[in-house]
PDB file of C-alpha atoms in Angstrom:
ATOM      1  CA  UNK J   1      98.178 176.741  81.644  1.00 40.00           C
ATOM      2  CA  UNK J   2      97.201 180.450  81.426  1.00 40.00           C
ATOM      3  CA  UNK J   3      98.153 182.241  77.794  1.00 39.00           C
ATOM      4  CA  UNK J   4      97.700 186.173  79.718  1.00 40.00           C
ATOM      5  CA  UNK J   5     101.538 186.020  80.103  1.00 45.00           C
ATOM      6  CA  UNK J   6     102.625 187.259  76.964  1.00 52.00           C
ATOM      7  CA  UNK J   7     104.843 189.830  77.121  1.00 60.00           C
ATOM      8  CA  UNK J   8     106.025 189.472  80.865  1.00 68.00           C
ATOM      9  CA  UNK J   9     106.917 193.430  82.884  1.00 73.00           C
ATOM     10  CA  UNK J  10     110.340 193.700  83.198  1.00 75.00           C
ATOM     11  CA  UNK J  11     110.146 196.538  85.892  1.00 86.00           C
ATOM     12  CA  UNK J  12     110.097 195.288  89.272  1.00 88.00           C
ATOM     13  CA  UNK J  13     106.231 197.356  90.134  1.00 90.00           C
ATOM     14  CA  UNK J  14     105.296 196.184  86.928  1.00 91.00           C
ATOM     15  CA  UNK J  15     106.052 192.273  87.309  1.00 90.00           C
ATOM     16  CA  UNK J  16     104.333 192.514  90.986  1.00 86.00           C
ATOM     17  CA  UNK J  17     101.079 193.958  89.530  1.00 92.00           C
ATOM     18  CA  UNK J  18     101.160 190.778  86.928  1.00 91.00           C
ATOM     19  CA  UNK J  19     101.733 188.444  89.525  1.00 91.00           C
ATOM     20  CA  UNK J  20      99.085 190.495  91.538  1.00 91.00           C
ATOM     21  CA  UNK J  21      96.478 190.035  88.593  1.00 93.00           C
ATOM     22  CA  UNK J  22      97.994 186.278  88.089  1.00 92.00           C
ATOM     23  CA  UNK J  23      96.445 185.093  91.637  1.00 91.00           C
ATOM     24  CA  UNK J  24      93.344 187.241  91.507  1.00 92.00           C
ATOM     25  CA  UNK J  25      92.212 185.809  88.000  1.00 93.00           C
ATOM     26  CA  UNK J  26      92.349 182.115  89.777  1.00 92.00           C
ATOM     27  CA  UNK J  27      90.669 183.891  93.044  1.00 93.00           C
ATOM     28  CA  UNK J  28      93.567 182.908  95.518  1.00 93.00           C
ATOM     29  CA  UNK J  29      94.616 184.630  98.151  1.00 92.00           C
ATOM     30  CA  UNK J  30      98.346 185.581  99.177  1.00 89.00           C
ATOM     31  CA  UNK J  31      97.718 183.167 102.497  1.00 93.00           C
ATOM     32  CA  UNK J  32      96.488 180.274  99.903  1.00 92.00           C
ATOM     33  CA  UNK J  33      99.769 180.956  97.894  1.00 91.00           C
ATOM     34  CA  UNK J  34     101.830 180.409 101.407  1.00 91.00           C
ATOM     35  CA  UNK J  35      99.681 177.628 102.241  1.00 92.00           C
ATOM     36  CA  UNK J  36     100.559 176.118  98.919  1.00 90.00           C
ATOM     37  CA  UNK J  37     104.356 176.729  98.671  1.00 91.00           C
ATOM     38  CA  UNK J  38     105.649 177.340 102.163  1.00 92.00           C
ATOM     39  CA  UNK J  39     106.830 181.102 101.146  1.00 92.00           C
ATOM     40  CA  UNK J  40     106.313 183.403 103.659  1.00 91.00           C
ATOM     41  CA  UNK J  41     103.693 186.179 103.648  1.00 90.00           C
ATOM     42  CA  UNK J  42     106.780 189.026 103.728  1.00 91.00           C
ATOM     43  CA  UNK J  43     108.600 187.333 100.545  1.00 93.00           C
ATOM     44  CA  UNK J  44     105.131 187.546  98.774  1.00 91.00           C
ATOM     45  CA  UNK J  45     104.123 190.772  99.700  1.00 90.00           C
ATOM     46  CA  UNK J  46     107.825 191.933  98.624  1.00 91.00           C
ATOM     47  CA  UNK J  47     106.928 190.274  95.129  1.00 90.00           C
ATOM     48  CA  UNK J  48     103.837 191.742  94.086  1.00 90.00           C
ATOM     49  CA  UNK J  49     104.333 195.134  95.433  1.00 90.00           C
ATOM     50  CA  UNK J  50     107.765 195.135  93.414  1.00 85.00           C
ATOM     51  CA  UNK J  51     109.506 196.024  96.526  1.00 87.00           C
ATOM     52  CA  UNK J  52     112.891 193.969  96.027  1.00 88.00           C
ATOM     53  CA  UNK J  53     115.183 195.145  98.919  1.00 87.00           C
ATOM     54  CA  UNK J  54     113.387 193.041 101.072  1.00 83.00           C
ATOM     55  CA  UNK J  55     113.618 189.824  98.958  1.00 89.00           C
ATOM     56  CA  UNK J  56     116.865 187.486  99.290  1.00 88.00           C
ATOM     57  CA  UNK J  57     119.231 186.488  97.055  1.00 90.00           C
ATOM     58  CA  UNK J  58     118.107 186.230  93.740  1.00 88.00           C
ATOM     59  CA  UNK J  59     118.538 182.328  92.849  1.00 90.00           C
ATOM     60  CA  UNK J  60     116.240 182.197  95.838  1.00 92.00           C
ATOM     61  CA  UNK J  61     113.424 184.587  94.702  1.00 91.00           C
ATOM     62  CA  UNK J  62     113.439 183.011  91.159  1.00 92.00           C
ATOM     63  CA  UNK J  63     112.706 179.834  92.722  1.00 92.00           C
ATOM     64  CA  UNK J  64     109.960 181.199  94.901  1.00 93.00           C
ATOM     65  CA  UNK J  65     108.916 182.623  91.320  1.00 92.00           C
ATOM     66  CA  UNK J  66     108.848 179.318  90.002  1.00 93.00           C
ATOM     67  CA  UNK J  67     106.215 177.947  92.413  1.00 94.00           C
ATOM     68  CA  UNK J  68     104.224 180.758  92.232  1.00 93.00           C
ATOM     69  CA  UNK J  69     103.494 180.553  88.477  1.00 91.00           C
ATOM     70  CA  UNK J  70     102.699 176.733  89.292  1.00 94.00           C
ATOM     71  CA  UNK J  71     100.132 177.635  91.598  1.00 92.00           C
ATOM     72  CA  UNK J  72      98.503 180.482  89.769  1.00 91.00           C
ATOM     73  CA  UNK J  73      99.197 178.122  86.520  1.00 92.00           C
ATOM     74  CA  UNK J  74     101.034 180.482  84.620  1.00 91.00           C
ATOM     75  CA  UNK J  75     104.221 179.438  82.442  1.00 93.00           C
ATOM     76  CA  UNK J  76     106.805 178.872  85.132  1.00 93.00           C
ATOM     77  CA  UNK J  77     110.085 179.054  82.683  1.00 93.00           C
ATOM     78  CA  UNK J  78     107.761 183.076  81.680  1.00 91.00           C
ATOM     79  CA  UNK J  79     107.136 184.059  84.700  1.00 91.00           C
ATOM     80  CA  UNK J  80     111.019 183.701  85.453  1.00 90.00           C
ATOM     81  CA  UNK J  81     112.399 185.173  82.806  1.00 92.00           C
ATOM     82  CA  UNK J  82     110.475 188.267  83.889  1.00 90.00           C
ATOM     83  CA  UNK J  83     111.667 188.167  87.341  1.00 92.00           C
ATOM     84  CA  UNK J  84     115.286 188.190  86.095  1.00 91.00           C
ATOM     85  CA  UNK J  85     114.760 191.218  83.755  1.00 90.00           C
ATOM     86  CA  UNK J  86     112.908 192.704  86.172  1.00 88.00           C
ATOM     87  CA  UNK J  87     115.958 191.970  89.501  1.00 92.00           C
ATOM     88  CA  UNK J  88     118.381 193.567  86.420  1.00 91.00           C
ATOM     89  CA  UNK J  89     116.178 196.784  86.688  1.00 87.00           C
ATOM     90  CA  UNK J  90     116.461 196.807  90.029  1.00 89.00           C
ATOM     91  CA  UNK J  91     119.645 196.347  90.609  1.00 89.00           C
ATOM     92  CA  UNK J  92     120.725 199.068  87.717  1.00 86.00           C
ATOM     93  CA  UNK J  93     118.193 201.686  90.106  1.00 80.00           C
ATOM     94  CA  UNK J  94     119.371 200.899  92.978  1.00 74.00           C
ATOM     95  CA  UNK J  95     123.454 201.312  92.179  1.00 68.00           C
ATOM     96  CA  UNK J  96     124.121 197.821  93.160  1.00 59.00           C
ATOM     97  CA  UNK J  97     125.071 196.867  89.917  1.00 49.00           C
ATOM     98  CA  UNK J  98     128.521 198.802  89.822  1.00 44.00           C
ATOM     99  CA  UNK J  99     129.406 197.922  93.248  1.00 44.00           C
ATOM    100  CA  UNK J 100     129.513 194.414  92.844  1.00 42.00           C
ATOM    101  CA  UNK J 101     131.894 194.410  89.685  1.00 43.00           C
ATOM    102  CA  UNK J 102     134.045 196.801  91.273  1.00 42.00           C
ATOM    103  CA  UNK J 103     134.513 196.154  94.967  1.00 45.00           C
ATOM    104  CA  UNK J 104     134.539 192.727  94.920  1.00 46.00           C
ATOM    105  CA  UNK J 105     138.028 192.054  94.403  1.00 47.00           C
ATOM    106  CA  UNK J 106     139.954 194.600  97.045  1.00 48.00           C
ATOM    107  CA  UNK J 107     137.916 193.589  99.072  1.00 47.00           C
ATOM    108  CA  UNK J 108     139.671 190.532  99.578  1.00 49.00           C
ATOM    109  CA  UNK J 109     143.561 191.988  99.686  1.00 51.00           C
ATOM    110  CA  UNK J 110     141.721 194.119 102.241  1.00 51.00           C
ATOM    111  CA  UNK J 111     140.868 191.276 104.761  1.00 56.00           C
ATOM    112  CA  UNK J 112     144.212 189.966 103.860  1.00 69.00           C
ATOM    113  CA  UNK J 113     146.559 192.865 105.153  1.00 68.00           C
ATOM    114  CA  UNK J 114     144.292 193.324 108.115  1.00 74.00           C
ATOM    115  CA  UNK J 115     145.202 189.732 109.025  1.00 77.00           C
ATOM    116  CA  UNK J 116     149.048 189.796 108.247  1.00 82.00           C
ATOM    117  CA  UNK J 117     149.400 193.526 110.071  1.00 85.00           C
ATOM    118  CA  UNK J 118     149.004 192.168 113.309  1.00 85.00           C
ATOM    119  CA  UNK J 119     150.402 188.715 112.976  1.00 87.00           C
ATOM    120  CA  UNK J 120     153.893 190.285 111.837  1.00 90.00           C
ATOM    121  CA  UNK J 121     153.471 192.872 114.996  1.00 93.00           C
ATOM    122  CA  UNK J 122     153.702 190.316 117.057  1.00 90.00           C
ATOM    123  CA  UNK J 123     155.846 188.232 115.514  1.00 92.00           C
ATOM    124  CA  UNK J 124     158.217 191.033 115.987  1.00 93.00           C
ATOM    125  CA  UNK J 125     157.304 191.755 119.862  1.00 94.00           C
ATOM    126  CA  UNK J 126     158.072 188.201 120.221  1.00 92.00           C
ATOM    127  CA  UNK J 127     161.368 188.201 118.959  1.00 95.00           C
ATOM    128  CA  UNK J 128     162.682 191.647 120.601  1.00 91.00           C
ATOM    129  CA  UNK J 129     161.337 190.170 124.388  1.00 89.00           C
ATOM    130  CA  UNK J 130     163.407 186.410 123.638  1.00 89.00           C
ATOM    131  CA  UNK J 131     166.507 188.567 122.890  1.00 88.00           C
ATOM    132  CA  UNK J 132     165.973 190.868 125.982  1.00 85.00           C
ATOM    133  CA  UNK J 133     165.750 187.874 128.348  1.00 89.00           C
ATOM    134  CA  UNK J 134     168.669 186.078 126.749  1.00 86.00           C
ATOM    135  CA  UNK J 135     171.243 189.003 127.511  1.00 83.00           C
ATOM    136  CA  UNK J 136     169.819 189.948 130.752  1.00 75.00           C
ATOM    137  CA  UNK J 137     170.234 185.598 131.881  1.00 67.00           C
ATOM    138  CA  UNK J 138     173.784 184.771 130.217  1.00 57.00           C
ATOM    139  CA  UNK J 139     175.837 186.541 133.115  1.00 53.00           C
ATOM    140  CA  UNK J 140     173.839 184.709 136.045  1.00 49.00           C
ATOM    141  CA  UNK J 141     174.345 181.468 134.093  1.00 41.00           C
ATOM    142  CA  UNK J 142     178.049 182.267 133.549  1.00 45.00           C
ATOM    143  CA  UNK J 143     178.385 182.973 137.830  1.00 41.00           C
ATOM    144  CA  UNK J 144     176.533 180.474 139.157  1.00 44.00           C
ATOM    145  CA  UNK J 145     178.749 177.496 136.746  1.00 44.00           C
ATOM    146  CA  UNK J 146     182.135 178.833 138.162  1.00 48.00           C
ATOM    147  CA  UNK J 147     180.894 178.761 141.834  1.00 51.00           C
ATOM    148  CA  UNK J 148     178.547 175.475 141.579  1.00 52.00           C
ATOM    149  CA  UNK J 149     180.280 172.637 143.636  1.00 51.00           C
ATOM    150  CA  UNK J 150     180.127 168.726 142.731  1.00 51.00           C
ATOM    151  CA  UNK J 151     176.733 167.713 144.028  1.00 51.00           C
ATOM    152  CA  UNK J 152     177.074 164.272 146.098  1.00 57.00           C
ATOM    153  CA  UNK J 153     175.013 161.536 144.772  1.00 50.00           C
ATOM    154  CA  UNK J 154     172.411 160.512 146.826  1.00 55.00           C
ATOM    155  CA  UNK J 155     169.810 157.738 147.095  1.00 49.00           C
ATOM    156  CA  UNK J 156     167.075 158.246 144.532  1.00 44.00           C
ATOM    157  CA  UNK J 157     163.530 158.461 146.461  1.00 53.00           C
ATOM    158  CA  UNK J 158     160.557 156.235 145.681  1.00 55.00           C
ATOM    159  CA  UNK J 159     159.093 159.212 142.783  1.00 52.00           C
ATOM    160  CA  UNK J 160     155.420 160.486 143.597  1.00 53.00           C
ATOM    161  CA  UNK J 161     153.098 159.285 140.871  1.00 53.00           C
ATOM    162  CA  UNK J 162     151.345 162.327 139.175  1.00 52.00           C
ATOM    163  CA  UNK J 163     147.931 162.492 139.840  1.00 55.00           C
ATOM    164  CA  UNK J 164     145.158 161.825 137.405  1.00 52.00           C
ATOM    165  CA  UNK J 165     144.361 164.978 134.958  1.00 49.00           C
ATOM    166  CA  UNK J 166     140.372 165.812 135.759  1.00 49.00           C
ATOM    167  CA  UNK J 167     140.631 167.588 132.241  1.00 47.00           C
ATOM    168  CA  UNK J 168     138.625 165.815 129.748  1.00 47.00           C
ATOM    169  CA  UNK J 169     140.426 164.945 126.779  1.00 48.00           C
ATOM    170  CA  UNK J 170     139.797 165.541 123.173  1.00 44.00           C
ATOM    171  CA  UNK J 171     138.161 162.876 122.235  1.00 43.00           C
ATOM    172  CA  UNK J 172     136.237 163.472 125.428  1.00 43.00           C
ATOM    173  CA  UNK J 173     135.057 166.796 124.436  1.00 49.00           C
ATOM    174  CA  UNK J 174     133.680 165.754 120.541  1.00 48.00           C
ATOM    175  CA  UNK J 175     131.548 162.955 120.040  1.00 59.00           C
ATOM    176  CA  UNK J 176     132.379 161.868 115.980  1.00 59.00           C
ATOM    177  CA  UNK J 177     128.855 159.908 116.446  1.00 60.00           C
ATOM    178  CA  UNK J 178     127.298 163.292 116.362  1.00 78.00           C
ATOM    179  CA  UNK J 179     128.516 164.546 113.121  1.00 78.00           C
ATOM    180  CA  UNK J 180     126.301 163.811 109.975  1.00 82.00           C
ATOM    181  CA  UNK J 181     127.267 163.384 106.796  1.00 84.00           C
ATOM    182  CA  UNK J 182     125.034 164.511 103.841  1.00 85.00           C
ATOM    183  CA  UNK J 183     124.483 163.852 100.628  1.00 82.00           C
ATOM    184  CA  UNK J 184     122.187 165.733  98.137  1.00 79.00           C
ATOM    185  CA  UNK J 185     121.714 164.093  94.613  1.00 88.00           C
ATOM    186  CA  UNK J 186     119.759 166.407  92.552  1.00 78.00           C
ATOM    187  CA  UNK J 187     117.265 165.146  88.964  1.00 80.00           C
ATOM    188  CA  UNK J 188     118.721 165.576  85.496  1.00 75.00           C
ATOM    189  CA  UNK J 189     117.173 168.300  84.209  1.00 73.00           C
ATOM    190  CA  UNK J 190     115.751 169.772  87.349  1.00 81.00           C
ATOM    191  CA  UNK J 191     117.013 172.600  89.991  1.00 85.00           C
ATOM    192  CA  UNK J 192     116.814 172.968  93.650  1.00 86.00           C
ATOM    193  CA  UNK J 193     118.089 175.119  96.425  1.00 84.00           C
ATOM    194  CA  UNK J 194     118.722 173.672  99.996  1.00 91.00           C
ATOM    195  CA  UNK J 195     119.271 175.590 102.972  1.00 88.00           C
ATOM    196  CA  UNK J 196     120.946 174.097 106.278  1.00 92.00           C
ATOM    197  CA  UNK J 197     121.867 175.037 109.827  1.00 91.00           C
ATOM    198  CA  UNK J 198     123.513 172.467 112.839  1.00 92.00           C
ATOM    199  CA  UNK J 199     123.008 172.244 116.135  1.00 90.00           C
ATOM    200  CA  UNK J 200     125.964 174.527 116.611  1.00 90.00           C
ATOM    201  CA  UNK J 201     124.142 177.439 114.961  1.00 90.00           C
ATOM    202  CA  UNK J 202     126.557 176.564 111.017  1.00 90.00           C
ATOM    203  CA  UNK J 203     124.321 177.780 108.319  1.00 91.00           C
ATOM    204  CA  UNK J 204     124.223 177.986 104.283  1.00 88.00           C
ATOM    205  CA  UNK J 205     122.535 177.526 101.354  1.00 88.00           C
ATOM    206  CA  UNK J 206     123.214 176.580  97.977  1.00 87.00           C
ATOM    207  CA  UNK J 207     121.431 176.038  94.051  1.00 88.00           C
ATOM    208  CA  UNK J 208     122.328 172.529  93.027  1.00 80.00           C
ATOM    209  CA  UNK J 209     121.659 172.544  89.311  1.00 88.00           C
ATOM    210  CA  UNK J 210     120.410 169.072  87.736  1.00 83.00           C
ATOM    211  CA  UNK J 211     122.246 165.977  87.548  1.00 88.00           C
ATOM    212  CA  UNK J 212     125.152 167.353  90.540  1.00 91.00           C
ATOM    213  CA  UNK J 213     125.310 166.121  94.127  1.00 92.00           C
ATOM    214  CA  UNK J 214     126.441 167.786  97.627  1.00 92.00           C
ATOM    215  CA  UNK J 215     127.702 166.274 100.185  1.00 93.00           C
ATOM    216  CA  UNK J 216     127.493 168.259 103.595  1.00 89.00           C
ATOM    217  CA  UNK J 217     129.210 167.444 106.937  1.00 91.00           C
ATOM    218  CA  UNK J 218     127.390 168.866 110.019  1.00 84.00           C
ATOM    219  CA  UNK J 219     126.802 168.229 113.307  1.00 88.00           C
ATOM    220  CA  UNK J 220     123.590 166.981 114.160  1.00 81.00           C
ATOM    221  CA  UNK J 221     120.842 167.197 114.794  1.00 90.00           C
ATOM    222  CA  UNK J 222     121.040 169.168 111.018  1.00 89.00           C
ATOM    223  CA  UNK J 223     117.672 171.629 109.948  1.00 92.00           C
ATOM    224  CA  UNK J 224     117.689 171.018 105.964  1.00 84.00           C
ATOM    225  CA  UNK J 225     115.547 173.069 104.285  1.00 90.00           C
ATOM    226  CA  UNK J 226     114.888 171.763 100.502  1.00 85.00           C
ATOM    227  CA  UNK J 227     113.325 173.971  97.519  1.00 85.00           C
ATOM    228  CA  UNK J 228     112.203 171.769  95.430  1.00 84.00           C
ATOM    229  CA  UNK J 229     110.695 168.149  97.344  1.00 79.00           C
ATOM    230  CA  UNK J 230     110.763 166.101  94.007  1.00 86.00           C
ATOM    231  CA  UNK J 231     113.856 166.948  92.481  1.00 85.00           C
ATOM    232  CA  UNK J 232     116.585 165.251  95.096  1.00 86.00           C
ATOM    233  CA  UNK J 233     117.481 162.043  96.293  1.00 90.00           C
ATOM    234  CA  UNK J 234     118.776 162.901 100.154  1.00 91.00           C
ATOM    235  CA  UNK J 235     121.459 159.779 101.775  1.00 92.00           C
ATOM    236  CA  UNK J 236     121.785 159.702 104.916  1.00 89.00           C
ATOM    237  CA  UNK J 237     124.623 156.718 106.421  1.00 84.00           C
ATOM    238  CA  UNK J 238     123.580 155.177 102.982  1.00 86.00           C
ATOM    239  CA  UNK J 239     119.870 154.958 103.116  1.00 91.00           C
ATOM    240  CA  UNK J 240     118.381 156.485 100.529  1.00 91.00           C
ATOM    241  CA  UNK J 241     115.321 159.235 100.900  1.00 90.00           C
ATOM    242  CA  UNK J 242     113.040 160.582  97.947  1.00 90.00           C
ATOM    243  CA  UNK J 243     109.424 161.470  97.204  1.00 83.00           C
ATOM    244  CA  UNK J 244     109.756 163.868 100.083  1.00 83.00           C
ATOM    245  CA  UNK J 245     106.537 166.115  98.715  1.00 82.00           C
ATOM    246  CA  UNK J 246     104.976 166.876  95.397  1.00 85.00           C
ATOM    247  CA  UNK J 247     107.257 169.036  92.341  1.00 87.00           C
ATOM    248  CA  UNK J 248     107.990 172.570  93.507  1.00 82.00           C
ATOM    249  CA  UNK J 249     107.262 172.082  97.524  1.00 86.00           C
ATOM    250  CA  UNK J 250     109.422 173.465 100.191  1.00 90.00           C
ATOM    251  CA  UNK J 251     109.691 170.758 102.110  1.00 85.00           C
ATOM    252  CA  UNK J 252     111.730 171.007 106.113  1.00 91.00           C
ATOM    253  CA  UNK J 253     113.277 168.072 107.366  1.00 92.00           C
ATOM    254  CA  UNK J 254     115.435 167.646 110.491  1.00 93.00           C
ATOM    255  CA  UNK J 255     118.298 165.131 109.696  1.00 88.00           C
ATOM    256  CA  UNK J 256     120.658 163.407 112.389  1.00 90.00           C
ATOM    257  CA  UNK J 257     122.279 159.844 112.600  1.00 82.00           C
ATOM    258  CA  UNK J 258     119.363 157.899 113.093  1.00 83.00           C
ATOM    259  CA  UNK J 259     118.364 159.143 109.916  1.00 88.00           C
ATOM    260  CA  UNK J 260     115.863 161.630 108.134  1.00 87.00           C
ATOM    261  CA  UNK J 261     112.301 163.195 109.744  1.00 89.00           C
ATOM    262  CA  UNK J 262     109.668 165.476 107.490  1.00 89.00           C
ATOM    263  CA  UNK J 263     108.769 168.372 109.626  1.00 91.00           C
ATOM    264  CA  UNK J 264     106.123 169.624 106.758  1.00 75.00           C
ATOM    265  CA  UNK J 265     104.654 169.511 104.767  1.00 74.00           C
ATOM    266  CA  UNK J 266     104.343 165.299 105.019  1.00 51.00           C
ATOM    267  CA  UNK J 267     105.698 163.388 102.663  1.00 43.00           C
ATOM    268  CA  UNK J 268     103.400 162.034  99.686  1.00 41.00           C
ATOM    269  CA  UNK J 269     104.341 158.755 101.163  1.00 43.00           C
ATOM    270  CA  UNK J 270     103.257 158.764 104.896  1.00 44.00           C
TER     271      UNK J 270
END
């Protein structure tokens, strides 16, 4: 463990130039750091040049953080900290920090009233065109039940059986053996972020702090992402996956009824 990272830069240039001097003091390169920790190059670059409006969200870049300082073998829990202090700088430069206090919450009365405006609209169309066509019908109806003679009865006909639909039905349409259900059980005392997108292009991601469990309903096949390969226990129909790669790896997986498949890096197991 290095003891250079006293006193971590809490401006965004600064903290890249440390992380810059981090890797060059152990003689890595930024392709051995994406080797190492599936980041990609762009992410990386982003970090050390202190460039942050390129970088995701922020739970994201502190894990990327994380694995960095375990690479470089700096204090990961440090190194960390300083991102955060430094993200805080950035945000408080860039203006973002007002906007999200502020904004947030009109936002949503906003999306609200633009939803209702149109629903009451028609609601209202509706209502005006039933009572136009039930003034302009009543005097018809009224004219043809005085003149309407007694029909005779007459011999009921042999009725024509309807023809099959060709329309598939529901249950046609969705196959329930493609959805997957999944659940993500994450280490006491340990993080992780997963990311996920299904075969009909649903995406998310999510930081599952230590000792709490996901559970995820796709349909599959089901791209899971995970941020951490040692910190989660993945169950799939109840079978059970862990060891999926060493502490810290980004490990992809593709998960679907049959079960779950490492994409890379392999699995400390295999």
């Amino acid at each position: 463990m290095m003891t250079a990272m006293e006193g971590v830069p809490n401006h965004p240039k600064a903290f890249g130039e440390e992380l810059q001097r981090l890797r060059e003091s152990t003689g890595l390169s930024l392709e051995d750091i994406a080797e190492e920790t599936k980041i990609s190059r762009q992410i990386l670059r982003s970090l050390e040049s202190g460039d942050f409006r390129f970088l995701p969200q922020k739970v994201f870049c502190r894990n990327f953080v994380t694995q960095y300082a375990v690479v470089v073998g700096a204090d990961p829990e440090e190194l960390a900290d300083g991102f955060e202090a430094a993200w805080e700088r950035f945000l408080l430069a860039s203006g973002n920090h007002l906007q999200i206090e502020i904004d947030e919450a009109p936002f949503i009365q906003a999306i609200r009233w633009r939803f209702w405006l149109p629903v009451t609209i028609a609601a209202a169309i509706l209502i005006v065109a039933a009572v136009v066509i039930l003034r302009g019908s009543a005097p018809d109806v009224h004219l043809a039940a005085e003149n309407r003679s007694t029909p005779m009865p007459r011999t009921a006909t042999n009725p024509v059986p309807a023809s099959p639909s060709m329309l598939p039905t529901a249950t046609e349409i969705v196959d329930e053996g493609d959805y997957v259900s999944i659940l993500v059980r994450v280490h006491p005392e340990m993080e992780c972020w997963i990311h996920f997108r299904d075969r009909n292009g649903v995406a998310g991601g999510k930081l599952l702090a230590g000792g709490t469990e996901e559970r995820i309903d796709l349909m599959g096949p089901v791209k899971l992402t995970v941020g951490d390969a040692d910190a989660v226990v993945i169950e799939i129909a109840g079978v059970e996956y862990r060891g999926l790669g060493r502490p810290g790896q980004v490990v992809h997986t593709e998960v679907s009824g049959e079960g779950l498949v490492v994409l890379g890096p392999r699995a400390r197991n295999e």
